[in-house]
Short mmCIF file of C-alpha atoms and ligand atoms in Angstrom, two decimals:
data_model
loop_
_atom_site.label_atom_id
_atom_site.label_comp_id
_atom_site.label_asym_id
_atom_site.label_seq_id
_atom_site.Cartn_x
_atom_site.Cartn_y
_atom_site.Cartn_z
CA MET A 1 -71.19 33.67 38.51
CA ALA A 2 -73.13 31.01 36.70
CA GLU A 3 -72.33 32.80 33.48
CA GLN A 4 -68.63 32.43 34.21
CA LEU A 5 -68.99 28.70 34.39
CA ALA A 6 -71.20 28.45 31.36
CA ASN A 7 -69.73 26.60 28.47
CA THR A 8 -70.16 28.61 25.33
CA GLU A 9 -69.79 25.92 22.73
CA GLY A 10 -71.42 22.84 24.05
CA GLU A 11 -68.06 21.28 24.75
CA PRO A 12 -67.71 19.22 27.88
CA PRO A 13 -66.34 21.22 30.79
CA ALA A 14 -62.59 21.41 30.53
CA ILE A 15 -61.79 18.23 32.35
CA ALA A 16 -58.40 16.91 31.46
CA ALA A 17 -57.88 14.13 33.91
CA LEU A 18 -60.01 12.08 31.62
CA SER A 19 -60.23 8.37 31.73
CA ILE A 20 -61.71 6.36 28.96
CA ALA A 21 -63.13 3.06 30.05
CA GLU A 22 -62.14 0.88 27.15
CA THR A 23 -62.93 -2.25 29.06
CA ALA A 24 -65.97 -1.05 30.93
CA THR A 25 -68.18 -3.86 29.72
CA GLN A 26 -65.74 -6.65 30.54
CA PRO A 27 -65.40 -8.19 33.96
CA VAL A 28 -62.55 -5.98 35.06
CA SER A 29 -59.75 -7.55 36.97
CA GLN A 30 -56.53 -5.65 36.39
CA ALA A 31 -57.61 -3.54 33.43
CA VAL A 32 -56.38 0.05 33.67
CA GLU A 33 -57.94 2.90 31.72
CA GLN A 34 -55.91 5.23 29.54
CA HIS A 35 -55.13 8.56 31.13
CA ILE A 36 -54.35 11.83 29.40
CA ASP A 37 -53.66 15.23 30.89
CA PRO A 38 -51.05 17.86 30.02
CA TRP A 39 -48.53 16.40 32.47
CA SER A 40 -49.01 12.68 32.29
CA VAL A 41 -50.13 10.36 29.58
CA SER A 42 -50.46 6.59 29.82
CA ALA A 43 -52.10 3.97 27.64
CA GLY A 44 -54.57 1.55 29.18
CA THR A 45 -54.01 -2.14 29.83
CA ASP A 46 -56.46 -4.97 29.31
CA ALA A 47 -57.66 -7.44 31.95
CA GLN A 48 -54.59 -9.59 31.29
CA GLY A 49 -52.28 -6.65 31.94
CA GLN A 50 -51.41 -6.27 28.23
CA ALA A 51 -50.69 -2.71 27.07
CA LEU A 52 -53.35 -1.34 24.72
CA GLN A 53 -52.93 1.21 21.95
CA PHE A 54 -54.29 4.67 22.71
CA ASP A 55 -57.89 5.03 21.62
CA TYR A 56 -57.74 8.36 19.81
CA GLU A 57 -61.24 8.30 18.47
CA ALA A 58 -62.50 7.93 22.01
CA ILE A 59 -60.50 10.98 23.13
CA SER A 60 -61.80 13.01 20.23
CA LYS A 61 -65.36 11.99 20.99
CA LYS A 62 -65.04 12.63 24.71
CA TRP A 63 -63.56 16.07 24.18
CA SER A 64 -65.85 16.93 21.23
CA THR A 65 -63.08 17.65 18.75
CA LYS A 66 -63.52 16.97 15.04
CA LEU A 67 -61.63 14.26 13.22
CA VAL A 68 -59.54 15.36 10.24
CA ASP A 69 -61.36 13.92 7.23
CA ASP A 70 -60.91 13.69 3.46
CA ALA A 71 -63.19 16.65 2.75
CA LEU A 72 -61.05 18.90 4.94
CA LEU A 73 -57.84 17.72 3.30
CA GLU A 74 -59.30 18.17 -0.17
CA ARG A 75 -60.28 21.73 0.62
CA PHE A 76 -56.84 22.36 2.06
CA GLU A 77 -55.21 21.14 -1.16
CA LYS A 78 -57.55 23.17 -3.32
CA LEU A 79 -56.89 26.40 -1.43
CA THR A 80 -53.15 26.08 -0.93
CA GLY A 81 -52.23 24.11 -4.03
CA ARG A 82 -50.17 21.83 -1.77
CA LYS A 83 -50.55 18.13 -1.16
CA PRO A 84 -51.39 17.66 2.53
CA HIS A 85 -48.39 16.70 4.65
CA ARG A 86 -47.90 12.95 5.06
CA TRP A 87 -48.72 13.35 8.77
CA LEU A 88 -52.14 14.66 7.74
CA ARG A 89 -52.61 12.01 5.06
CA ARG A 90 -51.60 9.25 7.45
CA GLY A 91 -53.59 10.44 10.44
CA LEU A 92 -50.78 11.45 12.82
CA PHE A 93 -52.44 14.87 13.00
CA PHE A 94 -55.87 13.40 13.39
CA SER A 95 -58.14 15.89 15.09
CA HIS A 96 -58.93 19.61 15.08
CA ARG A 97 -61.04 22.47 16.32
CA ASP A 98 -62.02 25.08 13.73
CA PHE A 99 -59.24 24.26 11.27
CA ASP A 100 -61.92 24.91 8.63
CA LEU A 101 -62.29 28.48 9.91
CA ILE A 102 -58.56 28.99 9.47
CA LEU A 103 -58.93 27.78 5.89
CA ASP A 104 -61.73 30.34 5.43
CA CYS A 105 -59.39 32.98 6.76
CA TYR A 106 -56.63 31.90 4.37
CA GLU A 107 -59.08 31.91 1.48
CA ARG A 108 -60.03 35.52 2.20
CA GLY A 109 -56.38 36.48 2.58
CA ASP A 110 -57.02 37.65 6.15
CA LYS A 111 -54.30 37.73 8.77
CA PHE A 112 -53.78 34.84 11.16
CA PHE A 113 -50.83 33.40 13.03
CA LEU A 114 -49.46 30.09 14.23
CA TYR A 115 -48.61 29.39 17.86
CA THR A 116 -46.90 26.35 19.30
CA GLY A 117 -44.66 25.70 22.26
CA ARG A 118 -42.60 23.42 24.39
CA GLY A 119 -41.85 22.91 28.05
CA PRO A 120 -38.03 22.86 28.10
CA SER A 121 -37.30 20.02 30.46
CA SER A 122 -33.95 18.52 29.59
CA GLY A 123 -32.07 20.41 26.91
CA SER A 124 -32.10 17.47 24.51
CA LEU A 125 -34.89 16.55 22.14
CA HIS A 126 -35.98 13.15 20.87
CA ILE A 127 -37.82 12.54 17.60
CA GLY A 128 -41.19 12.72 19.36
CA HIS A 129 -40.45 16.32 20.33
CA THR A 130 -39.51 17.36 16.81
CA ILE A 131 -42.77 16.23 15.17
CA PRO A 132 -44.99 19.21 16.14
CA PHE A 133 -42.22 21.60 15.16
CA GLU A 134 -41.56 19.96 11.79
CA PHE A 135 -45.26 20.08 11.12
CA THR A 136 -45.58 23.71 12.22
CA LYS A 137 -42.68 24.69 9.98
CA TRP A 138 -44.46 23.05 7.07
CA LEU A 139 -47.68 24.95 7.90
CA GLN A 140 -45.72 28.18 8.11
CA ASP A 141 -44.20 27.55 4.67
CA VAL A 142 -47.57 26.67 3.14
CA PHE A 143 -49.60 29.52 4.66
CA ASP A 144 -46.75 32.06 4.77
CA VAL A 145 -47.80 33.50 8.14
CA PRO A 146 -46.14 34.63 11.39
CA LEU A 147 -45.36 32.02 14.05
CA VAL A 148 -44.69 32.33 17.76
CA ILE A 149 -42.99 29.57 19.75
CA MET A 150 -43.47 29.70 23.51
CA LEU A 151 -40.88 28.04 25.73
CA THR A 152 -42.56 27.48 29.06
CA ASP A 153 -39.54 27.51 31.35
CA ASP A 154 -41.83 28.95 34.05
CA GLU A 155 -44.20 25.97 33.72
CA LYS A 156 -41.42 23.40 33.96
CA ALA A 157 -39.88 24.96 37.07
CA LEU A 158 -43.32 25.24 38.71
CA PHE A 159 -44.39 21.69 37.91
CA LYS A 160 -41.11 19.84 38.53
CA ASP A 161 -39.98 20.00 42.12
CA ASN A 162 -36.40 19.14 41.23
CA LEU A 163 -35.91 21.90 38.65
CA THR A 164 -34.94 25.50 39.40
CA PHE A 165 -35.92 28.53 37.32
CA GLU A 166 -32.25 29.02 36.42
CA GLU A 167 -32.04 25.48 35.08
CA THR A 168 -35.18 25.71 32.96
CA MET A 169 -34.04 29.05 31.49
CA ALA A 170 -30.81 27.35 30.42
CA PHE A 171 -32.88 24.54 28.85
CA SER A 172 -34.87 27.16 26.94
CA ARG A 173 -31.74 28.48 25.28
CA LYS A 174 -30.52 24.99 24.37
CA GLU A 175 -33.84 23.73 23.10
CA ALA A 176 -34.49 26.94 21.17
CA LYS A 177 -31.33 26.17 19.18
CA ASP A 178 -32.67 22.70 18.40
CA ILE A 179 -35.96 24.21 17.31
CA ILE A 180 -34.22 26.77 15.09
CA ALA A 181 -32.32 23.91 13.46
CA MET A 182 -35.63 22.72 12.04
CA GLY A 183 -35.43 25.58 9.60
CA PHE A 184 -38.00 28.23 10.61
CA ASP A 185 -37.84 31.44 8.60
CA VAL A 186 -36.44 34.07 10.97
CA LYS A 187 -38.40 36.88 9.29
CA LYS A 188 -41.66 35.18 10.26
CA THR A 189 -40.74 33.52 13.57
CA PHE A 190 -40.53 34.77 17.15
CA ILE A 191 -39.27 32.31 19.79
CA TYR A 192 -39.46 33.33 23.43
CA SER A 193 -38.68 32.13 26.92
CA ASP A 194 -41.65 32.94 29.19
CA LEU A 195 -39.39 33.93 32.05
CA LYS A 196 -37.51 36.43 29.90
CA TYR A 197 -40.12 37.78 27.49
CA VAL A 198 -42.92 38.12 30.02
CA GLY A 199 -40.49 39.31 32.66
CA TYR A 200 -38.62 42.03 30.84
CA GLY A 201 -39.22 41.69 27.12
CA GLY A 202 -41.72 44.54 27.13
CA GLY A 203 -45.21 44.11 25.77
CA HIS A 204 -48.67 43.18 26.84
CA MET A 205 -48.48 39.48 27.55
CA LEU A 206 -48.52 39.75 31.33
CA LEU A 207 -51.29 42.33 31.14
CA ASN A 208 -53.29 39.86 29.04
CA ALA A 209 -52.57 37.07 31.51
CA TRP A 210 -53.81 39.13 34.48
CA GLU A 211 -56.91 40.18 32.61
CA PHE A 212 -57.58 36.58 31.56
CA SER A 213 -56.95 35.29 35.10
CA LYS A 214 -59.67 37.64 36.31
CA LEU A 215 -62.13 35.74 34.09
CA LEU A 216 -61.16 32.30 35.39
CA PRO A 217 -62.65 31.09 38.66
CA PHE A 218 -60.48 28.56 40.49
CA ASN A 219 -63.01 25.78 40.03
CA GLN A 220 -62.66 26.00 36.24
CA VAL A 221 -58.91 25.54 36.43
CA ARG A 222 -59.16 22.92 39.16
CA GLY A 223 -61.56 20.95 36.98
CA ALA A 224 -59.23 21.18 34.03
CA PHE A 225 -56.03 20.25 35.77
CA GLY A 226 -56.86 18.47 39.00
CA PHE A 227 -55.42 21.11 41.33
CA ASN A 228 -56.21 21.22 45.06
CA GLU A 229 -55.64 23.55 48.02
CA SER A 230 -52.03 22.49 48.45
CA THR A 231 -51.10 23.23 44.82
CA ASN A 232 -48.60 26.08 44.63
CA ILE A 233 -50.29 29.21 43.35
CA GLY A 234 -47.85 29.57 40.45
CA ARG A 235 -49.29 26.39 38.95
CA ILE A 236 -52.76 27.78 39.36
CA PHE A 237 -51.91 31.02 37.56
CA PHE A 238 -49.78 29.47 34.81
CA PRO A 239 -52.63 28.25 32.52
CA SER A 240 -53.60 31.89 32.10
CA LEU A 241 -50.24 32.56 30.44
CA GLN A 242 -50.32 29.54 28.13
CA CYS A 243 -53.82 30.64 27.10
CA VAL A 244 -53.10 34.30 26.33
CA ALA A 245 -50.19 33.25 24.15
CA ALA A 246 -52.95 32.66 21.58
CA PHE A 247 -53.87 36.39 21.56
CA GLY A 248 -52.26 38.62 18.94
CA THR A 249 -52.03 41.41 21.53
CA SER A 250 -49.45 39.40 23.47
CA TYR A 251 -46.99 40.29 20.70
CA PRO A 252 -47.52 43.99 19.85
CA HIS A 253 -44.10 44.30 18.17
CA ILE A 254 -44.94 41.59 15.60
CA TRP A 255 -47.75 43.72 14.16
CA GLY A 256 -46.09 47.09 14.63
CA ASP A 257 -48.22 48.06 17.67
CA ASP A 258 -46.73 50.11 20.51
CA PRO A 259 -45.69 47.71 23.31
CA HIS A 260 -45.40 50.58 25.81
CA SER A 261 -48.92 51.88 25.40
CA ASP A 262 -51.48 51.20 28.15
CA PHE A 263 -53.89 50.19 25.41
CA ARG A 264 -54.00 47.07 23.29
CA SER A 265 -55.25 47.15 19.71
CA ALA A 266 -58.76 45.75 19.14
CA ASP A 267 -57.79 44.85 15.56
CA THR A 268 -54.75 42.91 16.74
CA ALA A 269 -56.87 41.09 19.34
CA ALA A 270 -59.17 39.98 16.53
CA ILE A 271 -56.40 38.17 14.59
CA PRO A 272 -57.14 34.41 14.61
CA CYS A 273 -54.60 31.87 15.81
CA LEU A 274 -53.96 28.24 14.86
CA ILE A 275 -52.24 25.98 17.39
CA PRO A 276 -50.60 22.72 16.27
CA CYS A 277 -50.10 20.57 19.38
CA ALA A 278 -50.34 17.06 20.78
CA ILE A 279 -53.85 16.22 21.98
CA ASP A 280 -52.80 16.34 25.65
CA GLN A 281 -52.54 20.16 25.45
CA ASP A 282 -56.20 20.52 24.51
CA PRO A 283 -57.45 21.19 28.08
CA TYR A 284 -55.50 24.47 28.18
CA PHE A 285 -56.99 25.66 24.97
CA ARG A 286 -60.55 24.76 25.90
CA LEU A 287 -60.14 27.37 28.62
CA VAL A 288 -59.06 29.98 26.11
CA ARG A 289 -61.85 29.07 23.69
CA GLU A 290 -64.44 29.35 26.46
CA ASN A 291 -63.30 32.75 27.71
CA CYS A 292 -61.57 34.65 24.89
CA ASN A 293 -64.66 36.60 23.88
CA ARG A 294 -64.95 38.02 27.39
CA MET A 295 -61.67 39.94 27.17
CA GLY A 296 -61.95 43.73 26.90
CA ASN A 297 -60.79 43.34 23.32
CA PRO A 298 -62.24 39.97 22.37
CA SER A 299 -60.18 37.42 20.45
CA PRO A 300 -61.68 34.67 18.30
CA LYS A 301 -61.57 31.10 19.56
CA ALA A 302 -58.12 29.64 18.98
CA ALA A 303 -58.17 26.92 16.31
CA LEU A 304 -56.28 23.69 16.99
CA ILE A 305 -54.81 20.82 15.07
CA HIS A 306 -54.01 17.85 17.29
CA SER A 307 -51.45 15.08 16.91
CA LYS A 308 -51.31 11.61 18.37
CA PHE A 309 -48.38 10.60 20.57
CA LEU A 310 -45.41 9.02 18.88
CA THR A 311 -44.96 5.34 19.72
CA ALA A 312 -41.96 4.58 21.94
CA LEU A 313 -39.42 2.05 20.63
CA GLN A 314 -40.90 -0.52 23.03
CA GLY A 315 -44.27 -0.34 21.30
CA PRO A 316 -47.77 0.15 22.69
CA GLY A 317 -47.75 1.14 26.33
CA GLY A 318 -44.10 2.27 26.14
CA LYS A 319 -43.25 5.90 26.71
CA MET A 320 -40.60 8.01 25.06
CA SER A 321 -38.75 9.45 27.97
CA ALA A 322 -35.77 11.75 28.29
CA SER A 323 -34.61 9.66 31.23
CA ASN A 324 -34.64 6.38 29.30
CA PRO A 325 -32.21 6.58 26.36
CA ASN A 326 -33.48 3.29 24.93
CA SER A 327 -37.09 4.47 24.72
CA ALA A 328 -36.51 6.88 21.84
CA ILE A 329 -34.20 8.07 19.09
CA PHE A 330 -32.59 11.27 20.34
CA MET A 331 -31.61 14.10 18.04
CA ASP A 332 -27.99 13.85 19.24
CA ASP A 333 -27.71 10.08 18.71
CA THR A 334 -24.91 8.84 16.43
CA PRO A 335 -25.79 6.71 13.38
CA ASN A 336 -24.45 3.70 15.25
CA GLN A 337 -26.57 4.36 18.32
CA ILE A 338 -29.63 4.62 16.09
CA LYS A 339 -28.79 1.31 14.48
CA LYS A 340 -28.28 -0.41 17.82
CA LYS A 341 -31.43 1.03 19.36
CA ILE A 342 -33.65 -0.04 16.49
CA ASN A 343 -32.06 -3.46 16.17
CA SER A 344 -32.24 -4.30 19.86
CA HIS A 345 -35.21 -2.29 21.17
CA ALA A 346 -37.73 -1.61 18.40
CA TYR A 347 -40.80 -3.71 19.12
CA SER A 348 -41.34 -6.11 16.25
CA GLY A 349 -44.53 -7.43 14.71
CA GLY A 350 -42.55 -10.21 13.07
CA GLN A 351 -42.34 -13.92 13.81
CA GLU A 352 -39.70 -15.67 15.94
CA THR A 353 -37.73 -17.02 12.99
CA ALA A 354 -37.25 -16.14 9.33
CA GLU A 355 -38.91 -19.43 8.36
CA LEU A 356 -42.02 -18.65 10.38
CA GLN A 357 -42.06 -15.12 9.02
CA ARG A 358 -42.02 -16.44 5.44
CA GLU A 359 -44.81 -18.81 6.31
CA LEU A 360 -47.10 -16.68 8.49
CA GLY A 361 -46.12 -13.10 7.69
CA GLY A 362 -45.69 -10.26 10.16
CA ASN A 363 -47.97 -7.64 11.66
CA PRO A 364 -46.97 -4.15 10.46
CA ASP A 365 -49.74 -2.53 12.51
CA VAL A 366 -47.91 -3.13 15.77
CA ASP A 367 -44.38 -3.07 14.37
CA VAL A 368 -42.51 0.01 15.61
CA SER A 369 -40.04 0.12 12.68
CA TYR A 370 -42.99 0.21 10.33
CA GLN A 371 -44.66 2.92 12.45
CA TYR A 372 -41.54 5.07 12.26
CA LEU A 373 -41.43 4.59 8.50
CA THR A 374 -44.98 5.88 8.30
CA TYR A 375 -43.78 9.04 10.07
CA PHE A 376 -40.68 9.61 7.97
CA GLU A 377 -40.93 7.84 4.60
CA GLU A 378 -42.46 10.33 2.17
CA ASP A 379 -43.29 7.89 -0.64
CA ASP A 380 -46.83 6.51 -0.17
CA GLU A 381 -46.37 3.73 -2.72
CA LYS A 382 -43.14 2.49 -1.23
CA LEU A 383 -44.77 2.38 2.17
CA ALA A 384 -47.82 0.48 0.90
CA ASP A 385 -45.47 -1.97 -0.79
CA MET A 386 -43.53 -2.60 2.43
CA TYR A 387 -46.79 -3.02 4.32
CA ALA A 388 -48.04 -5.68 1.92
CA LYS A 389 -44.72 -7.50 1.74
CA TYR A 390 -44.23 -7.54 5.50
CA LYS A 391 -47.70 -8.87 6.00
CA SER A 392 -47.27 -11.62 3.42
CA GLY A 393 -43.92 -12.69 4.79
CA GLU A 394 -41.91 -11.62 1.77
CA LEU A 395 -40.17 -8.93 3.81
CA LEU A 396 -38.30 -10.02 6.95
CA THR A 397 -38.04 -8.07 10.20
CA GLY A 398 -34.33 -7.50 9.69
CA GLU A 399 -34.98 -5.96 6.27
CA LEU A 400 -37.71 -3.71 7.58
CA LYS A 401 -35.48 -2.59 10.44
CA LYS A 402 -32.68 -1.85 8.00
CA GLU A 403 -34.97 0.47 6.06
CA CYS A 404 -36.11 2.18 9.25
CA ILE A 405 -32.50 2.62 10.40
CA ARG A 406 -31.56 4.24 7.08
CA VAL A 407 -34.45 6.70 7.16
CA MET A 408 -33.91 7.63 10.82
CA GLN A 409 -30.17 8.06 10.35
CA GLU A 410 -30.85 10.40 7.46
CA TYR A 411 -33.32 12.47 9.46
CA VAL A 412 -31.07 12.80 12.51
CA THR A 413 -27.89 13.47 10.53
CA ALA A 414 -29.54 16.25 8.52
CA PHE A 415 -30.80 17.77 11.77
CA GLN A 416 -27.35 17.66 13.34
CA ALA A 417 -25.74 19.38 10.35
CA SER A 418 -28.29 22.16 10.61
CA ARG A 419 -27.98 22.35 14.43
CA ALA A 420 -24.21 22.83 14.19
CA LYS A 421 -24.77 26.12 12.37
CA VAL A 422 -27.03 27.69 15.04
CA SER A 423 -24.81 30.22 16.81
CA ASP A 424 -25.62 32.44 19.80
CA GLU A 425 -26.11 35.35 17.38
CA ILE A 426 -28.68 33.41 15.36
CA LEU A 427 -30.42 32.44 18.59
CA ALA A 428 -30.61 36.10 19.61
CA ASP A 429 -32.12 37.00 16.21
CA TYR A 430 -35.05 34.64 16.69
CA MET A 431 -35.59 35.59 20.33
CA THR A 432 -35.61 39.37 19.89
CA PRO A 433 -39.10 40.90 19.98
CA ARG A 434 -39.46 42.62 16.60
CA LYS A 435 -41.74 43.28 13.66
CA LEU A 436 -42.21 40.20 11.48
CA THR A 437 -42.79 40.14 7.73
CA TRP A 438 -44.86 37.67 5.72
CA ASN A 439 -47.10 37.57 2.65
CA GLY A 440 -49.99 35.19 3.33
CA ASN A 441 -52.21 33.92 0.53
CA PRO A 442 -50.96 35.17 -2.87
CA ASN A 443 -54.46 34.82 -4.41
CA PRO A 444 -56.99 35.96 -1.83
CA ASN A 445 -60.71 36.04 -2.57
CA LEU A 446 -61.36 39.76 -2.14
CA GLU A 447 -65.10 39.40 -2.48
CA LEU A 448 -65.24 37.11 0.56
CA GLN A 449 -62.79 39.34 2.37
CA LYS A 450 -65.04 42.38 1.97
CA LYS A 451 -68.16 40.55 3.07
CA HIS A 452 -66.42 39.13 6.11
CA ALA A 453 -65.00 42.50 7.15
CA ALA A 454 -68.48 44.02 7.04
CA ALA A 455 -69.95 41.19 9.12
CA ALA A 456 -67.11 41.45 11.64
CA THR A 457 -67.61 45.19 12.08
CA LYS A 458 -71.30 44.66 12.63
CA ALA A 459 -70.67 41.89 15.18
CA ARG A 460 -68.21 44.08 17.03
CA LYS A 461 -70.69 46.94 17.26
CA GLU A 462 -73.37 44.61 18.56
CA LEU A 463 -71.07 43.24 21.24
CA GLU A 464 -70.23 46.79 22.26
CA LYS A 465 -73.93 47.62 22.61
CA GLU A 466 -74.61 44.43 24.53
CA ARG A 467 -71.78 45.18 26.93
CA LYS A 468 -73.02 48.70 27.56
CA ARG A 469 -76.47 47.32 28.27
CA THR A 470 -75.18 44.79 30.83
CA ALA A 471 -72.97 47.41 32.45
CA LYS A 472 -76.00 49.68 32.86
CA GLN A 473 -78.07 46.85 34.35
CA LYS A 474 -75.35 46.12 36.90
CA LYS A 475 -75.45 49.73 38.09
N1 LIG B 501 -47.26 23.08 27.99
C1 LIG B 501 -46.46 22.64 26.88
C2 LIG B 501 -45.45 21.58 27.36
O1 LIG B 501 -45.33 21.31 28.51
C3 LIG B 501 -45.73 23.77 26.22
C4 LIG B 501 -46.64 24.64 25.39
C5 LIG B 501 -46.97 25.93 25.65
C6 LIG B 501 -47.30 24.27 24.18
N2 LIG B 501 -47.77 26.41 24.69
C7 LIG B 501 -48.01 25.42 23.75
C8 LIG B 501 -47.34 23.10 23.40
C9 LIG B 501 -48.77 25.43 22.59
C10 LIG B 501 -48.10 23.10 22.23
C11 LIG B 501 -48.81 24.27 21.83
O2 LIG B 501 -44.74 21.01 26.55
#
């Protein structure tokens, strides 16, 4: 039993309902700590009740993730020949687990795949939702690898009392079309609704989930997600499914394996997986990293690359919310709505009047229009120029907002043009379980590949021996 609870990589136990005491040393009156778990995220407030920015370094430290640093980005550029995405350069994707091992894998020309997902909760996306997908599409283009996108309509119906399974399935279809509009290559991309694929899509995903659930004692899941005895048992089982989505064997058709066989391929299980996600999803994947090597056919620890949360229009402490249209730019907003929202709701780091702004300058670090430009303006120099000019007072708030409006209108309009072309037939193409085709690294290092294959075979044999020994001892 103790072995089941043991933590294999010196990470803290998977505790998601984390609180970071940013104000622990101050005499606390009404200070509230930041809170992050997969279902609710809120920034802290200081003793005066002022909203604080999220402290991402503190989260990374607490959860023992690694920060993305220059050395990692340099290696990425060297191996792929591509300049790192602006969201990597500018720290929006700021943290990772084993991204370096994925780069090793790419260098050798070994197989790996990308996995990301979304809980379909409303049928309409805002810009915050599109970020992980845009980024994943870019990774798919750069690495040229298969990608699976999980739509957790089961999760949403289980965790939201007011949503039925029928409603969340309908959201899956709608949101899948939005996701497709971001331009994923259909030959390399499989998008699935949990309720449909796991239910009657054929394959081994449910089998994997049952096997994985057998490895997870309730107290590990309770610790990770704060469940108690009154929690419905669907919620308790669900993490198992989100975890096994990182196993290659959950998608036999992608690799040309037989989905109807009782047996899953050990080689397919050994294919590594990289998960781009917002940091709040990390607790799920700590569970998979802690237990994946205990599966009958072990899988390597899933690698992760984590993003920050996108700032709401209202600034620090605000939350982009589907139920508050003024909190975010939605992907179905008209150009005029975007203009109005930014002009009247985007939190400004500027001064009260143009005169004061000229005299004192503004604060781009808290200015939401500037933040959005850092997400969507590609040109580093232009951005640095705006930063300096806003700070010195040369650039006025209205001018900065105008630039932000232009860039956001462009992004949303391009999306809408692409979305209009996604028919039901195209949707069906992406959502059909099938063999995918990809090329991977065009210049693999075959020397490294050979060495690694030999080491992996040896490790597998040793594990086999070890397992036989323990099985004997138990008898
Ligand atoms: N649980 C996620 C949500 O509610 C959806 C999800 C499933 C996901 N698998 C994922 C997100 C992998 C990122 C990566 O939105």
